[in-house]
Amino acid sequence: MPRQPGAAGSPSHQRLGAVMPDYLDFVPTERLRQNLALSPDGRTVAYSSNVDGAFDLWTIPVTGGMPLRLTRLTGQAVWQIAWAPDGKTLVFTADRDGDEQYQLFTIDLDGQNMAEIGSGPGCQRVLADDPFDPAGRHLIYAANDRDETVQDILTRDLREDTERRIIPPDGVIFTPARVSPDGRWLLAAGTRSNTDVAAYLIDLADPAADPVCVTAQHGQGLFLPGPWIPDSSGFYLRTDLWDEFTAIGCYTLHDATLTCTVQDSWDVELVEALGDTLIWTTNEGGRSALHARRGGAPLALPDIPQGVIDTMSLIPDAEGLVLELDSPVRPSEIALLDLAEGFRYLTNARPPAMYVVEPVEPDLVTYASSAGRRVPALLYRPHTPGPHPVLLSIHGGPEAQERPEYAYSGLYQYLLAQGIAVFAPNIAGSTGYGLTHQKLIYRDWGGADLDDLDHAVRHLRATSGFDTGRIALMGGSYGGFAVLSCLARLPYEWAAGVSICGPSNLVTLARACPPTWKAMVAAVLGDPDRDADHLTRRSPLTHADSINAPLFVIQGAKDPRVPQEESDQIVARLRDRGVQVRYDVYSDEGHGFLNRKNEIKAYRDIAQFLVAHLTAGQEQWHV
């Protein structure tokens, strides 16, 4: 039976009424992996949760009730999940210690008869969004088992235990998407970079047929395959063909035409269709807005809390949907939106502090940078009087976005309760604000992005309510690189820095990237041979002698994206100079945290480190 979250009247709630909350009081009772799957009959949701320590496979009824744990994996974490068409079994992927070498498994709904599909560990496997044909005979996924630098598509005949392999064009990463309702066609995405993705059509009835790029006539751009039209006559896709922002297009098979279905002044992010119902989300300044049409006419939807919809699925009768919603004041949860009865949560991951502490909602702000650009940002101000020290938090990616979510398992809200403000900008390279802004980072890491961070500090200095003599930095992955770049290359007296699996040497990073990423890394970051001089100049390691602030470095020993060598290099250089560096390596983690115990320890350590360097000598806040 899963652990239950803290509630009003519980011992943790009562304890908080008398003493200052610890970081642990802000930690959600579970974390989800943004991958819920709805059963074919619409009655059960399958998802991945770490409520009992590791990311295992769980199910919960759509009507509500107790969740059921299906797996008890050791050293592994469930990632993708899908239902067989008959609704009797689930298929899922899991890697080991964050190594991203995913194995395929099937399991019955009672947690029995778990079995591996295929040849075991040693390659990266990716399930299609809709990985079965309608009959449930063929399972479709991608793998780099033939050539570690190439991601093929495989259709596996589960009855005959045979496979058909579809090989992508040179330089293209194939990711299978969805099978047409009649079982004839498979949609696939062919990726060259995050902004250059083509749509391919694969004939499942003809084993000799080559994949056809159906968007080639439109040139390079974003063409992300989405749901099929019910009669298999075409499909929806998300594309930037008509504007800076991602719209919904509809591709019709019989005449090979692509027409615009939905266009907005914000990016369309999620698209689902069922019968004559089309539902989608737009990213409006980081928050998710939900929209729907039925029979071509607008469909009114009940209100939902402000936040970010990470994933969603229409219930078969199209009278509702299940979704995963994250917000600054409540952790990511699974919820039901019933068109007649409204919105309600199916899970409850709220930590004890959220029952007694007033959480902080961020303000959406912009500030000036170079060349007349405006940089969007989220600003969290503590409820207590200022001036407040500030954490400058930098998101990863770099093609990602700081959004109003329950960030870092409650770390923001804990710091705010300690009187520390959080400023989280969406600098050059961030998604959500058009292609021009996103592409500013291409082959320019440590350029326009660093200039935007410089202007972030200038903006804080010009804004009342902040103690800008005490600014700390934190970021993970690319954000860790940006933290190290700020410490090394910007002329400020930083209070401290936290780098979580952050690259320090762009040359060695590019050379060590996952094999299937090499072409994309060359396009977005740079080629480690041809661009070695440029990458060296932009590497924090090159400027490490200018770093003097206390630094906390966290690294997963099995990280396949940012290898441990990246952190080893910067830590060794700084320690040789006598700079204060704390270095924690997690032997059983990869790129981020999959083990709940590790995650909580790491963020608690970060919280204590930041509070120590930002509030020394200050009276701290009490509940």
Coordinates of C-alpha atoms in Angstrom, one line a residue:
M1 CA 0.0 0.0 0.0
P2 CA 1.4 3.4 -0.9
R3 CA 2.3 6.0 1.7
Q4 CA -0.2 8.7 2.2
P5 CA 0.7 12.4 2.0
G6 CA 0.7 14.6 5.1
A7 CA -2.6 16.2 5.9
A8 CA -3.9 18.8 8.4
G9 CA -3.8 17.4 11.8
S10 CA -1.0 15.0 11.1
P11 CA 2.1 14.9 13.3
S12 CA 4.1 16.7 10.5
H13 CA 1.4 19.4 10.3
Q14 CA 1.4 19.9 14.0
R15 CA 5.2 20.1 14.2
L16 CA 5.3 22.8 11.6
G17 CA 3.0 25.0 13.7
A18 CA 5.8 25.5 16.2
V19 CA 9.1 25.5 14.4
M20 CA 10.8 26.6 11.3
P21 CA 10.0 24.2 8.4
D22 CA 12.8 22.1 7.1
Y23 CA 13.3 21.5 3.4
L24 CA 11.9 18.0 3.9
D25 CA 8.6 19.6 4.8
F26 CA 8.3 21.0 1.3
V27 CA 9.1 17.7 -0.5
P28 CA 6.2 16.2 -2.4
T29 CA 5.1 12.7 -1.2
E30 CA 5.8 11.4 -4.7
R31 CA 7.2 12.5 -8.1
L32 CA 5.7 11.5 -11.4
R33 CA 7.5 11.1 -14.7
Q34 CA 5.1 12.9 -17.1
N35 CA 4.1 9.8 -18.9
L36 CA 0.6 8.7 -17.9
A37 CA -1.2 6.2 -20.1
L38 CA -5.0 5.7 -20.3
S39 CA -6.5 2.3 -20.7
P40 CA -8.4 1.5 -23.9
D41 CA -11.7 1.5 -22.0
G42 CA -10.9 4.8 -20.3
R43 CA -11.2 3.4 -16.8
T44 CA -7.6 3.2 -15.5
V45 CA -4.6 5.4 -15.6
A46 CA -1.1 3.9 -15.6
Y47 CA 1.8 6.1 -14.5
S48 CA 5.4 6.0 -13.1
S49 CA 5.8 7.2 -9.5
N50 CA 8.7 7.2 -7.0
V51 CA 6.4 7.2 -3.9
D52 CA 8.1 4.2 -2.5
G53 CA 11.6 5.2 -3.5
A54 CA 12.2 4.2 -7.1
F55 CA 10.1 4.9 -10.2
D56 CA 7.8 1.9 -10.5
L57 CA 4.7 1.3 -12.5
W58 CA 1.4 2.1 -10.9
T59 CA -2.3 2.2 -11.9
I60 CA -5.2 4.2 -10.4
P61 CA -9.0 4.2 -11.4
V62 CA -10.2 7.2 -13.2
T63 CA -13.1 7.3 -10.7
G64 CA -10.6 7.7 -7.9
G65 CA -9.4 5.3 -5.2
M66 CA -6.3 3.6 -4.1
P67 CA -3.4 3.2 -6.6
L68 CA -2.0 -0.2 -7.3
R69 CA 1.7 -0.9 -7.6
L70 CA 2.6 -3.3 -10.4
T71 CA 6.4 -3.4 -10.3
R72 CA 9.0 -3.6 -7.6
L73 CA 12.2 -3.0 -9.6
T74 CA 15.6 -3.0 -8.2
G75 CA 18.0 -0.4 -9.5
Q76 CA 15.7 0.4 -12.4
A77 CA 13.2 3.2 -13.3
V78 CA 10.1 3.0 -15.4
W79 CA 9.9 5.6 -18.2
Q80 CA 7.5 5.0 -21.1
I81 CA 4.2 3.2 -20.6
A82 CA 1.5 1.9 -23.0
W83 CA -1.5 -0.4 -22.9
A84 CA -2.1 -3.3 -25.3
P85 CA -5.2 -2.7 -27.3
D86 CA -7.1 -5.4 -25.4
G87 CA -6.4 -3.6 -22.1
K88 CA -5.2 -6.8 -20.5
T89 CA -1.4 -6.0 -20.4
L90 CA 0.9 -3.1 -20.2
V91 CA 4.3 -2.5 -21.9
F92 CA 6.9 -0.3 -20.5
T93 CA 10.6 0.7 -20.7
A94 CA 13.0 0.9 -17.8
D95 CA 16.7 1.8 -17.6
R96 CA 19.2 1.1 -14.8
D97 CA 20.7 3.8 -12.6
G98 CA 19.9 6.5 -15.1
D99 CA 22.1 5.1 -17.9
E100 CA 19.3 5.6 -20.5
Q101 CA 19.8 2.1 -21.9
Y102 CA 16.2 1.1 -21.9
Q103 CA 14.8 -2.5 -21.8
L104 CA 11.3 -3.4 -22.9
F105 CA 8.9 -5.3 -20.6
T106 CA 5.3 -6.5 -20.6
I107 CA 3.3 -7.1 -17.4
D108 CA -0.3 -8.1 -16.5
L109 CA -2.6 -5.7 -14.7
D110 CA -2.2 -7.6 -11.4
G111 CA 1.6 -7.2 -11.5
Q112 CA 2.1 -10.8 -12.5
N113 CA 4.0 -12.3 -15.5
M114 CA 6.5 -9.5 -16.1
A115 CA 8.6 -10.5 -19.1
E116 CA 11.3 -8.8 -21.1
I117 CA 10.9 -8.2 -24.8
G118 CA 14.0 -8.4 -27.0
S119 CA 17.7 -8.8 -26.3
G120 CA 18.3 -7.2 -22.9
P121 CA 20.4 -4.1 -22.0
G122 CA 23.0 -2.5 -24.1
C123 CA 21.1 -0.1 -26.3
Q124 CA 18.6 2.8 -26.2
R125 CA 15.0 1.8 -26.9
V126 CA 12.1 4.2 -27.3
L127 CA 8.4 3.2 -27.5
A128 CA 6.2 4.8 -30.1
D129 CA 3.5 7.2 -28.7
D130 CA 1.0 4.6 -29.9
P131 CA 3.2 1.4 -30.0
F132 CA 0.7 -1.2 -31.1
D133 CA -1.2 -1.9 -34.3
P134 CA -5.0 -2.1 -33.7
A135 CA -4.9 -5.9 -33.4
G136 CA -2.1 -5.8 -30.8
R137 CA 0.1 -8.2 -32.7
H138 CA 2.9 -5.8 -33.6
L139 CA 4.9 -3.7 -31.1
I140 CA 6.7 -0.6 -32.5
Y141 CA 9.7 1.0 -31.0
A142 CA 13.1 2.5 -31.9
A143 CA 16.6 1.2 -31.0
N144 CA 20.2 1.8 -31.8
D145 CA 21.1 -1.9 -31.5
R146 CA 22.3 -2.2 -35.1
D147 CA 24.6 0.9 -35.0
E148 CA 25.0 2.9 -31.8
T149 CA 25.0 6.1 -33.8
V150 CA 21.7 5.4 -35.6
Q151 CA 18.2 5.0 -34.2
D152 CA 16.2 2.6 -36.3
I153 CA 12.5 1.8 -36.1
L154 CA 11.5 -1.8 -35.4
T155 CA 8.1 -3.4 -35.7
R156 CA 8.1 -6.6 -33.6
D157 CA 5.7 -9.4 -34.4
L158 CA 4.8 -10.6 -30.9
R159 CA 3.2 -13.8 -32.2
E160 CA 6.1 -14.9 -34.5
D161 CA 8.9 -13.3 -32.5
T162 CA 10.3 -11.6 -35.6
E163 CA 11.1 -8.0 -36.5
R164 CA 11.1 -5.6 -39.4
R165 CA 13.7 -2.9 -39.3
I166 CA 13.2 0.6 -40.9
I167 CA 16.5 2.5 -41.3
P168 CA 16.4 6.3 -41.3
P169 CA 18.2 8.5 -43.9
D170 CA 21.8 9.6 -42.9
G171 CA 21.9 12.2 -40.1
V172 CA 18.2 11.6 -39.1
I173 CA 17.1 10.2 -35.7
F174 CA 13.9 8.2 -36.2
T175 CA 11.3 8.2 -33.4
P176 CA 8.0 6.2 -34.1
A177 CA 4.8 8.1 -33.3
R178 CA 1.4 6.7 -34.0
V179 CA -0.3 3.9 -36.0
S180 CA -3.3 4.8 -38.2
P181 CA -6.7 3.5 -36.9
D182 CA -6.9 1.1 -39.9
G183 CA -3.4 -0.3 -39.0
R184 CA -1.9 0.5 -42.4
W185 CA 0.4 3.4 -41.7
L186 CA 3.0 4.4 -39.1
L187 CA 3.9 8.0 -38.5
A188 CA 7.5 8.8 -37.4
A189 CA 9.5 11.9 -36.6
G190 CA 12.8 12.3 -38.3
T191 CA 15.0 14.6 -36.2
R192 CA 18.1 16.5 -37.2
S193 CA 17.8 19.2 -34.4
N194 CA 15.2 20.4 -32.0
T195 CA 13.9 22.8 -34.7
D196 CA 14.4 20.6 -37.7
V197 CA 12.0 17.6 -37.4
A198 CA 10.3 16.1 -40.5
A199 CA 7.2 13.8 -40.6
Y200 CA 7.6 10.4 -42.2
L201 CA 5.0 7.9 -43.3
I202 CA 5.8 4.1 -43.2
D203 CA 3.6 1.5 -44.9
L204 CA 3.1 -1.3 -42.4
A205 CA 1.4 -3.5 -45.1
D206 CA 4.5 -3.5 -47.4
P207 CA 7.7 -4.8 -45.7
A208 CA 9.7 -3.6 -48.7
A209 CA 8.4 0.0 -48.7
D210 CA 10.8 2.8 -47.8
P211 CA 9.7 5.5 -45.4
V212 CA 8.4 8.6 -47.1
C213 CA 9.1 12.1 -45.8
V214 CA 5.7 13.7 -46.4
T215 CA 6.8 17.2 -45.4
A216 CA 9.9 17.4 -47.6
Q217 CA 8.3 19.9 -50.0
H218 CA 8.1 22.4 -47.1
G219 CA 11.8 22.4 -46.4
Q220 CA 13.4 22.4 -43.0
G221 CA 11.3 23.2 -40.0
L222 CA 9.3 21.6 -37.2
F223 CA 6.8 19.0 -38.3
L224 CA 5.9 16.9 -35.3
P225 CA 3.5 14.0 -36.0
G226 CA 0.3 14.0 -33.8
P227 CA -3.0 12.1 -33.7
W228 CA -4.7 10.5 -36.7
I229 CA -8.1 11.5 -38.1
P230 CA -10.5 8.7 -37.1
D231 CA -11.0 7.4 -40.7
S232 CA -7.2 7.2 -41.3
S233 CA -7.5 9.8 -44.1
G234 CA -4.9 12.0 -42.5
F235 CA -3.3 13.2 -39.3
Y236 CA -2.6 16.3 -37.3
L237 CA 0.9 17.6 -36.7
R238 CA 2.5 20.6 -34.9
T239 CA 4.5 22.8 -37.1
D240 CA 6.2 26.2 -37.4
L241 CA 5.5 26.4 -41.1
W242 CA 3.3 29.5 -40.9
D243 CA 4.8 31.5 -38.1
E244 CA 7.4 31.9 -35.4
F245 CA 5.2 29.8 -33.1
T246 CA 4.0 26.2 -33.4
A247 CA 0.6 25.7 -34.9
I248 CA -1.6 22.7 -35.6
G249 CA -1.7 21.5 -39.2
C250 CA -3.7 18.7 -40.9
Y251 CA -2.1 16.5 -43.5
T252 CA -4.4 14.7 -45.9
L253 CA -3.1 11.5 -47.5
H254 CA -5.1 11.4 -50.7
D255 CA -3.9 14.8 -52.0
A256 CA -0.7 15.2 -49.9
T257 CA -1.8 18.7 -48.7
L258 CA -1.0 20.4 -45.4
T259 CA -3.5 22.9 -44.1
C260 CA -3.6 25.1 -41.0
T261 CA -6.1 24.0 -38.4
V262 CA -5.1 26.0 -35.3
Q263 CA -2.8 29.0 -35.2
D264 CA -2.1 31.2 -32.1
S265 CA 0.3 33.8 -30.9
W266 CA 1.8 31.1 -28.6
D267 CA 3.2 27.7 -29.1
V268 CA 0.8 24.8 -29.4
E269 CA 2.3 22.0 -27.1
L270 CA 0.0 19.0 -26.8
V271 CA -2.6 17.8 -29.3
E272 CA -5.1 15.0 -28.9
A273 CA -8.1 13.9 -31.0
L274 CA -10.9 11.5 -30.6
G275 CA -13.9 11.2 -32.9
D276 CA -14.8 14.8 -33.8
T277 CA -13.2 16.2 -30.7
L278 CA -9.8 18.0 -31.0
I279 CA -8.2 19.3 -27.8
W280 CA -4.9 21.1 -27.4
T281 CA -2.8 23.2 -25.1
T282 CA -0.9 26.4 -25.7
N283 CA 2.1 27.7 -23.8
E284 CA 1.1 31.2 -22.7
G285 CA 4.0 32.8 -21.0
G286 CA 4.9 29.4 -19.5
R287 CA 1.4 28.5 -18.3
S288 CA -0.7 26.0 -20.1
A289 CA -4.1 27.0 -21.6
L290 CA -6.5 24.3 -22.6
H291 CA -8.6 24.6 -25.8
A292 CA -11.1 22.2 -27.6
R293 CA -13.3 21.9 -30.6
R294 CA -16.1 19.5 -31.3
G295 CA -17.4 19.1 -34.9
G296 CA -15.3 22.2 -35.8
A297 CA -17.0 24.4 -33.2
P298 CA -15.4 25.7 -30.0
L299 CA -16.1 23.4 -27.0
A300 CA -16.4 25.1 -23.6
L301 CA -14.2 23.5 -20.9
P302 CA -14.4 23.7 -17.1
D303 CA -11.7 25.8 -15.4
I304 CA -8.5 24.1 -14.2
P305 CA -5.9 25.4 -11.8
Q306 CA -3.1 27.6 -13.2
G307 CA 0.0 25.5 -14.0
V308 CA 1.6 23.4 -16.7
I309 CA -0.1 20.4 -18.3
D310 CA 2.7 17.9 -18.9
T311 CA 0.6 15.2 -20.6
M312 CA -3.0 14.4 -21.3
S313 CA -5.3 11.8 -22.8
L314 CA -8.9 11.9 -24.0
I315 CA -11.3 9.5 -22.4
P316 CA -12.9 7.3 -25.0
D317 CA -16.4 8.8 -24.7
A318 CA -14.7 12.2 -25.3
E319 CA -16.6 13.6 -22.3
G320 CA -13.4 14.3 -20.4
L321 CA -9.7 13.8 -20.2
V322 CA -7.0 12.8 -17.7
L323 CA -4.0 15.0 -17.4
E324 CA -0.9 15.6 -15.4
L325 CA -0.8 19.1 -14.0
D326 CA 2.1 20.9 -12.2
S327 CA 2.0 24.3 -10.6
P328 CA 4.2 26.4 -8.3
V329 CA 1.9 25.8 -5.3
R330 CA 1.1 22.1 -5.8
P331 CA 3.4 19.4 -7.1
S332 CA 2.7 17.5 -10.3
E333 CA -0.5 15.4 -10.0
I334 CA -2.8 13.3 -12.0
A335 CA -6.2 14.8 -12.5
L336 CA -9.6 14.3 -14.2
L337 CA -11.3 17.0 -16.2
D338 CA -14.9 15.9 -16.5
L339 CA -16.8 18.1 -19.0
A340 CA -20.0 17.9 -16.9
E341 CA -18.6 17.8 -13.4
G342 CA -15.4 19.8 -13.6
F343 CA -11.8 19.3 -12.4
R344 CA -10.6 17.1 -9.6
Y345 CA -7.3 15.5 -8.6
L346 CA -6.9 11.7 -8.6
T347 CA -3.6 11.8 -6.6
N348 CA -2.3 13.9 -3.7
A349 CA 1.4 14.6 -3.5
R350 CA 1.2 17.8 -1.4
P351 CA 3.9 18.0 1.2
P352 CA 3.2 18.9 4.9
A353 CA 4.3 22.5 4.5
M354 CA 1.7 23.2 1.9
Y355 CA -1.0 22.8 4.6
V356 CA 0.3 25.6 6.8
V357 CA 2.6 27.8 4.7
E358 CA 1.2 30.2 2.1
P359 CA 3.1 29.3 -1.1
V360 CA 4.3 31.9 -3.5
E361 CA 3.1 32.4 -7.0
P362 CA 5.6 33.9 -9.5
D363 CA 5.1 37.1 -11.4
L364 CA 5.7 37.0 -15.1
V365 CA 8.2 39.8 -15.9
T366 CA 10.5 40.9 -18.7
Y367 CA 13.7 42.8 -18.7
A368 CA 15.9 44.5 -21.3
S369 CA 18.9 42.8 -22.8
S370 CA 21.2 43.7 -25.8
A371 CA 20.0 44.6 -29.3
G372 CA 16.6 45.7 -28.0
R373 CA 15.5 42.3 -26.9
R374 CA 13.2 41.6 -23.9
V375 CA 13.9 38.5 -21.8
P376 CA 10.9 36.9 -20.1
A377 CA 11.4 35.7 -16.5
L378 CA 9.6 34.3 -13.5
L379 CA 10.1 36.3 -10.3
Y380 CA 9.2 34.8 -6.9
R381 CA 9.2 37.3 -4.0
P382 CA 9.0 36.1 -0.4
H383 CA 6.0 37.2 1.6
T384 CA 8.3 38.7 4.2
P385 CA 9.7 42.2 4.0
G386 CA 12.9 42.8 2.0
P387 CA 15.5 43.4 0.9
H388 CA 15.9 39.8 -0.1
P389 CA 18.9 37.9 -1.2
V390 CA 18.3 36.2 -4.6
L391 CA 18.8 32.8 -6.2
L392 CA 19.3 33.3 -9.9
S393 CA 18.0 29.9 -11.2
I394 CA 18.9 28.8 -14.8
H395 CA 17.0 26.1 -16.6
G396 CA 18.5 23.2 -18.5
G397 CA 18.2 22.4 -22.1
P398 CA 19.2 24.9 -23.3
E399 CA 16.1 24.5 -25.5
A400 CA 13.7 24.4 -22.6
Q401 CA 11.8 26.8 -20.6
E402 CA 11.5 28.0 -17.0
R403 CA 7.8 27.5 -16.2
P404 CA 5.6 28.0 -13.2
E405 CA 6.0 24.5 -11.6
Y406 CA 6.8 23.0 -8.3
A407 CA 10.4 23.2 -9.1
Y408 CA 13.2 21.1 -7.7
S409 CA 10.9 19.1 -5.5
G410 CA 9.9 22.1 -3.4
L411 CA 13.3 23.8 -3.3
Y412 CA 11.9 27.2 -4.5
Q413 CA 9.1 27.3 -1.9
Y414 CA 11.5 26.3 0.9
L415 CA 13.9 29.1 -0.1
L416 CA 11.1 31.6 -0.3
A417 CA 10.0 30.6 3.2
Q418 CA 13.6 31.4 4.3
G419 CA 13.3 34.9 2.8
I420 CA 15.2 34.2 -0.4
A421 CA 13.8 35.5 -3.7
V422 CA 14.1 33.4 -6.8
F423 CA 14.6 34.9 -10.3
A424 CA 14.4 32.5 -13.2
P425 CA 14.9 34.0 -16.6
N426 CA 14.2 32.4 -20.0
I427 CA 17.4 33.6 -21.7
A428 CA 18.4 33.2 -25.3
G429 CA 17.8 29.6 -26.4
S430 CA 14.7 29.1 -24.3
T431 CA 11.6 27.7 -25.9
G432 CA 8.1 29.2 -25.8
Y433 CA 8.9 32.6 -27.2
G434 CA 9.3 31.9 -30.9
L435 CA 12.0 30.4 -33.1
T436 CA 14.2 33.5 -33.3
H437 CA 14.6 33.5 -29.5
Q438 CA 15.2 29.7 -29.4
K439 CA 17.8 29.6 -32.1
L440 CA 19.9 32.4 -30.6
I441 CA 21.8 29.6 -28.7
Y442 CA 22.7 27.6 -31.7
R443 CA 26.5 27.2 -31.9
D444 CA 26.7 30.2 -29.5
W445 CA 26.7 28.7 -26.0
G446 CA 28.2 31.2 -23.6
G447 CA 27.3 34.1 -26.0
A448 CA 23.9 35.7 -26.2
D449 CA 22.8 33.6 -23.3
L450 CA 25.5 34.8 -21.0
D451 CA 24.7 38.4 -22.1
D452 CA 21.1 37.9 -21.0
L453 CA 22.3 36.6 -17.6
D454 CA 24.5 39.7 -17.2
H455 CA 21.4 41.8 -17.9
A456 CA 19.4 39.8 -15.4
V457 CA 21.8 41.0 -12.7
R458 CA 21.5 44.5 -13.9
H459 CA 17.7 44.3 -13.8
L460 CA 17.8 43.0 -10.2
R461 CA 20.1 45.8 -9.2
A462 CA 17.7 48.3 -10.7
T463 CA 14.6 46.8 -9.0
S464 CA 13.7 47.5 -5.4
G465 CA 13.4 44.9 -2.7
F466 CA 16.5 42.8 -3.4
D467 CA 19.9 42.5 -1.6
T468 CA 22.0 42.3 -4.8
G469 CA 25.2 42.0 -2.8
R470 CA 24.0 38.5 -2.2
I471 CA 23.1 36.6 -5.4
A472 CA 23.7 32.9 -5.8
L473 CA 23.4 30.8 -8.9
M474 CA 21.9 27.4 -9.5
G475 CA 21.3 25.2 -12.6
G476 CA 21.3 21.7 -14.0
S477 CA 22.7 20.3 -17.2
Y478 CA 23.0 23.3 -19.6
G479 CA 21.9 25.4 -16.6
G480 CA 25.0 24.0 -14.8
F481 CA 27.1 25.2 -17.7
A482 CA 25.5 28.6 -17.5
V483 CA 26.2 28.8 -13.7
L484 CA 29.9 28.0 -14.3
S485 CA 30.0 30.5 -17.1
C486 CA 28.6 33.2 -14.9
L487 CA 31.0 32.5 -12.1
A488 CA 34.0 32.5 -14.5
R489 CA 33.1 35.3 -17.0
L490 CA 30.8 37.9 -15.4
P491 CA 32.3 40.5 -13.1
Y492 CA 30.2 40.1 -10.0
E493 CA 30.9 39.0 -6.5
W494 CA 28.7 35.9 -6.4
A495 CA 27.6 34.5 -3.0
A496 CA 27.7 30.9 -4.2
G497 CA 27.0 28.6 -7.1
V498 CA 25.4 25.2 -7.6
S499 CA 26.1 23.1 -10.7
I500 CA 24.1 19.9 -11.2
C501 CA 25.7 17.7 -13.9
G502 CA 26.9 20.9 -15.6
P503 CA 29.4 20.8 -18.6
S504 CA 32.6 22.5 -18.0
N505 CA 34.5 21.7 -21.3
L506 CA 32.4 22.0 -24.5
V507 CA 35.0 20.1 -26.5
T508 CA 34.9 17.0 -24.4
L509 CA 31.2 17.3 -24.0
A510 CA 30.6 17.3 -27.7
R511 CA 32.9 14.3 -28.1
A512 CA 31.2 12.3 -25.4
C513 CA 27.6 12.9 -26.4
P514 CA 25.3 9.9 -26.8
P515 CA 26.1 8.3 -30.2
T516 CA 22.7 9.0 -31.8
W517 CA 23.0 12.7 -30.9
K518 CA 26.3 13.4 -32.7
A519 CA 24.7 15.1 -35.8
M520 CA 22.3 17.1 -33.6
V521 CA 25.1 18.2 -31.2
A522 CA 27.2 19.4 -34.1
A523 CA 24.3 21.5 -35.3
V524 CA 23.3 23.0 -32.0
L525 CA 26.6 23.1 -30.0
G526 CA 29.4 22.7 -32.5
D527 CA 31.7 20.1 -34.0
P528 CA 34.4 19.1 -31.5
D529 CA 37.0 19.0 -34.2
R530 CA 36.1 21.7 -36.7
D531 CA 35.0 24.1 -33.9
A532 CA 37.4 23.2 -31.2
D533 CA 38.9 26.7 -30.8
H534 CA 35.5 28.3 -30.5
L535 CA 34.2 25.7 -28.1
T536 CA 37.4 26.0 -26.0
R537 CA 37.0 29.8 -25.7
R538 CA 33.4 29.4 -24.5
S539 CA 34.2 26.6 -22.0
P540 CA 34.0 27.6 -18.3
L541 CA 37.1 25.4 -17.7
T542 CA 39.1 27.8 -19.9
H543 CA 38.2 30.7 -17.5
A544 CA 38.2 28.7 -14.3
D545 CA 41.0 30.8 -12.7
S546 CA 38.4 33.6 -12.4
I547 CA 36.1 31.5 -10.2
N548 CA 36.3 32.4 -6.6
A549 CA 32.8 31.9 -5.2
P550 CA 32.0 28.8 -3.1
L551 CA 30.7 26.1 -5.4
F552 CA 28.6 23.0 -4.9
V553 CA 28.9 20.4 -7.7
I554 CA 26.6 17.4 -8.0
Q555 CA 27.1 14.6 -10.6
G556 CA 25.7 11.2 -11.5
A557 CA 28.4 8.7 -12.2
K558 CA 26.4 7.0 -14.9
D559 CA 25.3 10.2 -16.7
P560 CA 25.3 9.4 -20.5
R561 CA 24.7 13.1 -21.5
V562 CA 27.1 15.0 -19.3
P563 CA 29.8 12.5 -18.3
Q564 CA 31.4 12.7 -14.9
E565 CA 34.6 13.9 -16.5
E566 CA 32.9 17.3 -17.1
S567 CA 32.5 17.9 -13.3
D568 CA 35.8 16.2 -12.5
Q569 CA 37.7 18.7 -14.6
I570 CA 36.3 21.9 -13.1
V571 CA 36.5 20.6 -9.5
A572 CA 40.1 19.6 -9.9
R573 CA 41.1 22.9 -11.3
L574 CA 39.3 24.9 -8.6
R575 CA 40.6 22.7 -5.7
D576 CA 44.1 23.1 -7.1
R577 CA 43.6 26.9 -6.5
G578 CA 42.2 26.5 -3.1
V579 CA 38.6 27.5 -4.0
Q580 CA 35.9 26.1 -1.7
V581 CA 34.2 23.3 -3.7
R582 CA 31.9 20.6 -2.4
Y583 CA 31.6 17.7 -4.8
D584 CA 29.0 15.0 -4.5
V585 CA 29.0 12.1 -6.9
Y586 CA 26.0 9.7 -6.9
S587 CA 27.2 6.3 -8.0
D588 CA 23.8 5.0 -9.0
E589 CA 22.4 8.0 -10.9
G590 CA 22.6 9.3 -14.4
H591 CA 21.4 12.7 -15.8
G592 CA 19.3 13.8 -12.8
F593 CA 17.7 11.8 -10.1
L594 CA 15.7 8.7 -10.3
N595 CA 16.2 7.4 -6.8
R596 CA 13.9 9.3 -4.4
K597 CA 16.4 9.0 -1.5
N598 CA 19.2 10.5 -3.6
E599 CA 17.0 13.2 -4.9
I600 CA 15.8 14.3 -1.4
K601 CA 19.3 14.2 0.0
A602 CA 20.8 16.3 -2.9
Y603 CA 18.1 19.0 -2.8
R604 CA 18.2 19.2 1.0
D605 CA 22.0 19.6 0.8
I606 CA 21.6 22.3 -1.9
A607 CA 19.0 24.1 0.3
Q608 CA 21.3 24.1 3.3
F609 CA 24.2 25.3 1.1
L610 CA 22.2 28.2 -0.4
V611 CA 20.7 29.3 2.9
A612 CA 24.1 29.2 4.6
H613 CA 25.6 31.5 1.9
L614 CA 22.6 33.8 1.3
T615 CA 21.3 34.3 4.8
A616 CA 24.3 34.3 7.1
G617 CA 23.8 36.9 9.8
Q618 CA 20.1 37.4 9.0
E619 CA 17.1 36.6 11.1
Q620 CA 15.4 33.7 9.4
W621 CA 11.7 33.4 8.8
H622 CA 9.5 31.2 11.1
V623 CA 6.0 29.8 10.5

